């Protein structure tokens, strides 16, 4: 059968690893042009370099993020590796400054790859009392003069909202680039590139794909030089997303705003409900006035929502009781709320904080919820039944 154009409204999945070229001259031209690392090549050569299905999915993300370019990678971690490696040039680099409240996998990558293997000068900036002190940040940055500063808009699991607008302003005054992992906030709540950030990263495994069935990452930006360098790095280390995953992501991302806005609304209601429950000691959710960064969240996100993650701690008389309340809760809700170590799934899922973070967050009663887009009444009913049972048992 002959290849022919089909009147499909979608970009097909081009699984070719290599693309057919006409002759030696076309090949030479294509390879010469390839060194320019343009976002969408005139002639496709090899899928590890660029693939039309992947480029098409990237264009969908560019619309959502409102940016000049987006590059898809095989995971959030490979997006992080690509984004950071762009700043490594084989010479002595200025220090790289990371806020400490970032994804544990990123910290492990920094320690094991950037520090131990690549020998880079890594510095950390720590929050005080659940918030980042920007005067302290300005002092630190003026002394260190880092190449870039790396932040997550909403941290994990305490959901600290970083004042990205002011942080970016300060960094720019000192000639420091800004890289934001915006996975938890998503462009629905906030677009750091509009405030002058240089690179935005997402684990597309989470809200962009939104169904717990794709592992992917994306780097977004507006600066063409950064893009060319990122395309080059992604191609040489083979971080490019597969066409099958790109196709599925491009489909699933069409419902991103619907899903995420509903997840945010469910989370706001649930955080209020949990906050008034007598067997819960504390709830961390940036939309609660009691959260250290409520005002920053309000400033950054307006009325759109506060994300869809909630962390709470059981109020037991000692560690043993707290641990048993947590374990009991996990068991009681397990039909509807599964323990799955990820976030952004359609249904609400949970993670026991101490079991994952260990000594960093050792409170045994703490649970992190990734709130889904199920019917809210169903979600509250599952949780309230479990809490009432636990309350009856501990006789509060
Ligand atoms: N960034 C954040 C904020 C994350 O939570 C994660 C994973 O949980 C990652 C990056 C890494 O993403 P991936 O698991 O897709 O590599």
PDB file of N, CA and C in Angstrom, residues 238-285:
ATOM      1  N   UNK A 238      19.886  11.856  24.885  1.00  0.00           N
ATOM      2  CA  UNK A 238      18.727  11.009  24.556  1.00  0.00           C
ATOM      3  C   UNK A 238      17.561  11.163  25.513  1.00  0.00           C
ATOM      4  N   UNK A 239      17.295  12.405  25.949  1.00  0.00           N
ATOM      5  CA  UNK A 239      16.173  12.647  26.872  1.00  0.00           C
ATOM      6  C   UNK A 239      14.837  12.881  26.158  1.00  0.00           C
ATOM      7  N   UNK A 240      14.824  12.899  24.833  1.00  0.00           N
ATOM      8  CA  UNK A 240      13.596  13.254  24.102  1.00  0.00           C
ATOM      9  C   UNK A 240      12.451  12.280  24.399  1.00  0.00           C
ATOM     10  N   UNK A 241      11.248  12.807  24.553  1.00  0.00           N
ATOM     11  CA  UNK A 241      10.072  11.971  24.831  1.00  0.00           C
ATOM     12  C   UNK A 241       9.754  11.080  23.630  1.00  0.00           C
ATOM     13  N   UNK A 242       9.151   9.922  23.903  1.00  0.00           N
ATOM     14  CA  UNK A 242       8.782   9.025  22.798  1.00  0.00           C
ATOM     15  C   UNK A 242       7.541   9.566  22.091  1.00  0.00           C
ATOM     16  N   UNK A 243       7.403   9.290  20.768  1.00  0.00           N
ATOM     17  CA  UNK A 243       6.218   9.775  20.047  1.00  0.00           C
ATOM     18  C   UNK A 243       4.911   9.226  20.613  1.00  0.00           C
ATOM     19  N   UNK A 244       4.909   7.997  21.097  1.00  0.00           N
ATOM     20  CA  UNK A 244       3.665   7.444  21.658  1.00  0.00           C
ATOM     21  C   UNK A 244       3.223   8.225  22.896  1.00  0.00           C
ATOM     22  N   UNK A 245       4.187   8.487  23.777  1.00  0.00           N
ATOM     23  CA  UNK A 245       3.847   9.238  24.986  1.00  0.00           C
ATOM     24  C   UNK A 245       3.455  10.676  24.640  1.00  0.00           C
ATOM     25  N   UNK A 246       4.133  11.252  23.631  1.00  0.00           N
ATOM     26  CA  UNK A 246       3.802  12.623  23.222  1.00  0.00           C
ATOM     27  C   UNK A 246       2.370  12.680  22.692  1.00  0.00           C
ATOM     28  N   UNK A 247       1.986  11.686  21.926  1.00  0.00           N
ATOM     29  CA  UNK A 247       0.628  11.645  21.372  1.00  0.00           C
ATOM     30  C   UNK A 247      -0.401  11.571  22.501  1.00  0.00           C
ATOM     31  N   UNK A 248      -0.144  10.669  23.437  1.00  0.00           N
ATOM     32  CA  UNK A 248      -1.103  10.500  24.547  1.00  0.00           C
ATOM     33  C   UNK A 248      -1.149  11.764  25.395  1.00  0.00           C
ATOM     34  N   UNK A 249       0.012  12.373  25.621  1.00  0.00           N
ATOM     35  CA  UNK A 249       0.052  13.606  26.411  1.00  0.00           C
ATOM     36  C   UNK A 249      -0.723  14.725  25.712  1.00  0.00           C
ATOM     37  N   UNK A 250      -0.538  14.818  24.406  1.00  0.00           N
ATOM     38  CA  UNK A 250      -1.232  15.871  23.649  1.00  0.00           C
ATOM     39  C   UNK A 250      -2.755  15.697  23.743  1.00  0.00           C
ATOM     40  N   UNK A 251      -3.209  14.463  23.806  1.00  0.00           N
ATOM     41  CA  UNK A 251      -4.650  14.210  23.957  1.00  0.00           C
ATOM     42  C   UNK A 251      -5.102  14.560  25.369  1.00  0.00           C
ATOM     43  N   UNK A 252      -4.380  14.044  26.358  1.00  0.00           N
ATOM     44  CA  UNK A 252      -4.822  14.206  27.748  1.00  0.00           C
ATOM     45  C   UNK A 252      -4.724  15.651  28.222  1.00  0.00           C
ATOM     46  N   UNK A 253      -3.799  16.400  27.651  1.00  0.00           N
ATOM     47  CA  UNK A 253      -3.603  17.780  28.107  1.00  0.00           C
ATOM     48  C   UNK A 253      -4.768  18.686  27.677  1.00  0.00           C
ATOM     49  N   UNK A 254      -5.561  18.194  26.735  1.00  0.00           N
ATOM     50  CA  UNK A 254      -6.713  19.001  26.312  1.00  0.00           C
ATOM     51  C   UNK A 254      -7.716  19.215  27.449  1.00  0.00           C
ATOM     52  N   UNK A 255      -7.722  18.311  28.428  1.00  0.00           N
ATOM     53  CA  UNK A 255      -8.657  18.470  29.546  1.00  0.00           C
ATOM     54  C   UNK A 255      -7.950  19.017  30.796  1.00  0.00           C
ATOM     55  N   UNK A 256      -6.712  19.470  30.632  1.00  0.00           N
ATOM     56  CA  UNK A 256      -5.926  19.904  31.794  1.00  0.00           C
ATOM     57  C   UNK A 256      -6.646  20.968  32.632  1.00  0.00           C
ATOM     58  N   UNK A 257      -7.124  22.026  31.976  1.00  0.00           N
ATOM     59  CA  UNK A 257      -7.734  23.127  32.742  1.00  0.00           C
ATOM     60  C   UNK A 257      -9.007  22.672  33.458  1.00  0.00           C
ATOM     61  N   UNK A 258      -9.809  21.882  32.762  1.00  0.00           N
ATOM     62  CA  UNK A 258     -11.035  21.346  33.375  1.00  0.00           C
ATOM     63  C   UNK A 258     -10.703  20.538  34.621  1.00  0.00           C
ATOM     64  N   UNK A 259      -9.732  19.651  34.445  1.00  0.00           N
ATOM     65  CA  UNK A 259      -9.354  18.749  35.544  1.00  0.00           C
ATOM     66  C   UNK A 259      -8.769  19.525  36.699  1.00  0.00           C
ATOM     67  N   UNK A 260      -7.783  20.371  36.385  1.00  0.00           N
ATOM     68  CA  UNK A 260      -7.025  21.007  37.461  1.00  0.00           C
ATOM     69  C   UNK A 260      -7.877  22.036  38.214  1.00  0.00           C
ATOM     70  N   UNK A 261      -8.728  22.774  37.493  1.00  0.00           N
ATOM     71  CA  UNK A 261      -9.564  23.754  38.193  1.00  0.00           C
ATOM     72  C   UNK A 261     -10.506  23.027  39.161  1.00  0.00           C
ATOM     73  N   UNK A 262     -11.011  21.884  38.751  1.00  0.00           N
ATOM     74  CA  UNK A 262     -11.895  21.114  39.639  1.00  0.00           C
ATOM     75  C   UNK A 262     -11.097  20.531  40.818  1.00  0.00           C
ATOM     76  N   UNK A 263      -9.861  20.081  40.551  1.00  0.00           N
ATOM     77  CA  UNK A 263      -9.020  19.546  41.634  1.00  0.00           C
ATOM     78  C   UNK A 263      -8.744  20.643  42.669  1.00  0.00           C
ATOM     79  N   UNK A 264      -8.464  21.862  42.178  1.00  0.00           N
ATOM     80  CA  UNK A 264      -8.203  22.993  43.086  1.00  0.00           C
ATOM     81  C   UNK A 264      -9.450  23.293  43.911  1.00  0.00           C
ATOM     82  N   UNK A 265     -10.596  23.273  43.273  1.00  0.00           N
ATOM     83  CA  UNK A 265     -11.830  23.599  43.994  1.00  0.00           C
ATOM     84  C   UNK A 265     -12.132  22.515  45.031  1.00  0.00           C
ATOM     85  N   UNK A 266     -11.963  21.249  44.670  1.00  0.00           N
ATOM     86  CA  UNK A 266     -12.149  20.167  45.649  1.00  0.00           C
ATOM     87  C   UNK A 266     -11.186  20.315  46.824  1.00  0.00           C
ATOM     88  N   UNK A 267      -9.931  20.669  46.509  1.00  0.00           N
ATOM     89  CA  UNK A 267      -8.915  20.778  47.570  1.00  0.00           C
ATOM     90  C   UNK A 267      -9.257  21.912  48.529  1.00  0.00           C
ATOM     91  N   UNK A 268      -9.740  23.043  48.007  1.00  0.00           N
ATOM     92  CA  UNK A 268     -10.088  24.172  48.880  1.00  0.00           C
ATOM     93  C   UNK A 268     -11.198  23.757  49.840  1.00  0.00           C
ATOM     94  N   UNK A 269     -12.202  23.066  49.318  1.00  0.00           N
ATOM     95  CA  UNK A 269     -13.319  22.637  50.196  1.00  0.00           C
ATOM     96  C   UNK A 269     -12.826  21.630  51.231  1.00  0.00           C
ATOM     97  N   UNK A 270     -12.023  20.675  50.771  1.00  0.00           N
ATOM     98  CA  UNK A 270     -11.563  19.623  51.676  1.00  0.00           C
ATOM     99  C   UNK A 270     -10.630  20.174  52.764  1.00  0.00           C
ATOM    100  N   UNK A 271      -9.781  21.129  52.401  1.00  0.00           N
ATOM    101  CA  UNK A 271      -8.864  21.715  53.390  1.00  0.00           C
ATOM    102  C   UNK A 271      -9.678  22.402  54.491  1.00  0.00           C
ATOM    103  N   UNK A 272     -10.733  23.119  54.107  1.00  0.00           N
ATOM    104  CA  UNK A 272     -11.598  23.777  55.092  1.00  0.00           C
ATOM    105  C   UNK A 272     -12.253  22.739  55.987  1.00  0.00           C
ATOM    106  N   UNK A 273     -12.714  21.655  55.406  1.00  0.00           N
ATOM    107  CA  UNK A 273     -13.366  20.595  56.188  1.00  0.00           C
ATOM    108  C   UNK A 273     -12.370  19.972  57.183  1.00  0.00           C
ATOM    109  N   UNK A 274     -11.194  19.621  56.708  1.00  0.00           N
ATOM    110  CA  UNK A 274     -10.194  18.978  57.578  1.00  0.00           C
ATOM    111  C   UNK A 274      -9.757  19.913  58.705  1.00  0.00           C
ATOM    112  N   UNK A 275      -9.677  21.194  58.372  1.00  0.00           N
ATOM    113  CA  UNK A 275      -9.203  22.199  59.331  1.00  0.00           C
ATOM    114  C   UNK A 275     -10.146  22.317  60.529  1.00  0.00           C
ATOM    115  N   UNK A 276     -11.391  21.903  60.356  1.00  0.00           N
ATOM    116  CA  UNK A 276     -12.363  22.012  61.453  1.00  0.00           C
ATOM    117  C   UNK A 276     -12.606  20.679  62.133  1.00  0.00           C
ATOM    118  N   UNK A 277     -11.779  19.697  61.849  1.00  0.00           N
ATOM    119  CA  UNK A 277     -12.010  18.385  62.455  1.00  0.00           C
ATOM    120  C   UNK A 277     -11.202  18.231  63.742  1.00  0.00           C
ATOM    121  N   UNK A 278     -11.862  17.824  64.833  1.00  0.00           N
ATOM    122  CA  UNK A 278     -11.171  17.797  66.138  1.00  0.00           C
ATOM    123  C   UNK A 278     -10.006  16.820  66.246  1.00  0.00           C
ATOM    124  N   UNK A 279      -9.960  15.785  65.419  1.00  0.00           N
ATOM    125  CA  UNK A 279      -8.829  14.843  65.560  1.00  0.00           C
ATOM    126  C   UNK A 279      -7.660  15.196  64.638  1.00  0.00           C
ATOM    127  N   UNK A 280      -7.786  16.323  63.953  1.00  0.00           N
ATOM    128  CA  UNK A 280      -6.669  16.774  63.110  1.00  0.00           C
ATOM    129  C   UNK A 280      -6.019  17.988  63.761  1.00  0.00           C
ATOM    130  N   UNK A 281      -4.701  17.870  63.943  1.00  0.00           N
ATOM    131  CA  UNK A 281      -3.981  18.906  64.675  1.00  0.00           C
ATOM    132  C   UNK A 281      -3.696  20.103  63.776  1.00  0.00           C
ATOM    133  N   UNK A 282      -3.242  19.826  62.553  1.00  0.00           N
ATOM    134  CA  UNK A 282      -2.863  20.926  61.669  1.00  0.00           C
ATOM    135  C   UNK A 282      -3.093  20.543  60.213  1.00  0.00           C
ATOM    136  N   UNK A 283      -3.480  21.540  59.436  1.00  0.00           N
ATOM    137  CA  UNK A 283      -3.653  21.329  57.987  1.00  0.00           C
ATOM    138  C   UNK A 283      -2.767  22.335  57.271  1.00  0.00           C
ATOM    139  N   UNK A 284      -1.961  21.861  56.327  1.00  0.00           N
ATOM    140  CA  UNK A 284      -1.145  22.760  55.504  1.00  0.00           C
ATOM    141  C   UNK A 284      -1.780  22.835  54.122  1.00  0.00           C
ATOM    142  N   UNK A 285      -2.261  24.008  53.809  1.00  0.00           N
ATOM    143  CA  UNK A 285      -2.869  24.254  52.491  1.00  0.00           C
ATOM    144  C   UNK A 285      -2.757  25.760  52.257  1.00  0.00           C
TER     145      UNK A 285
END
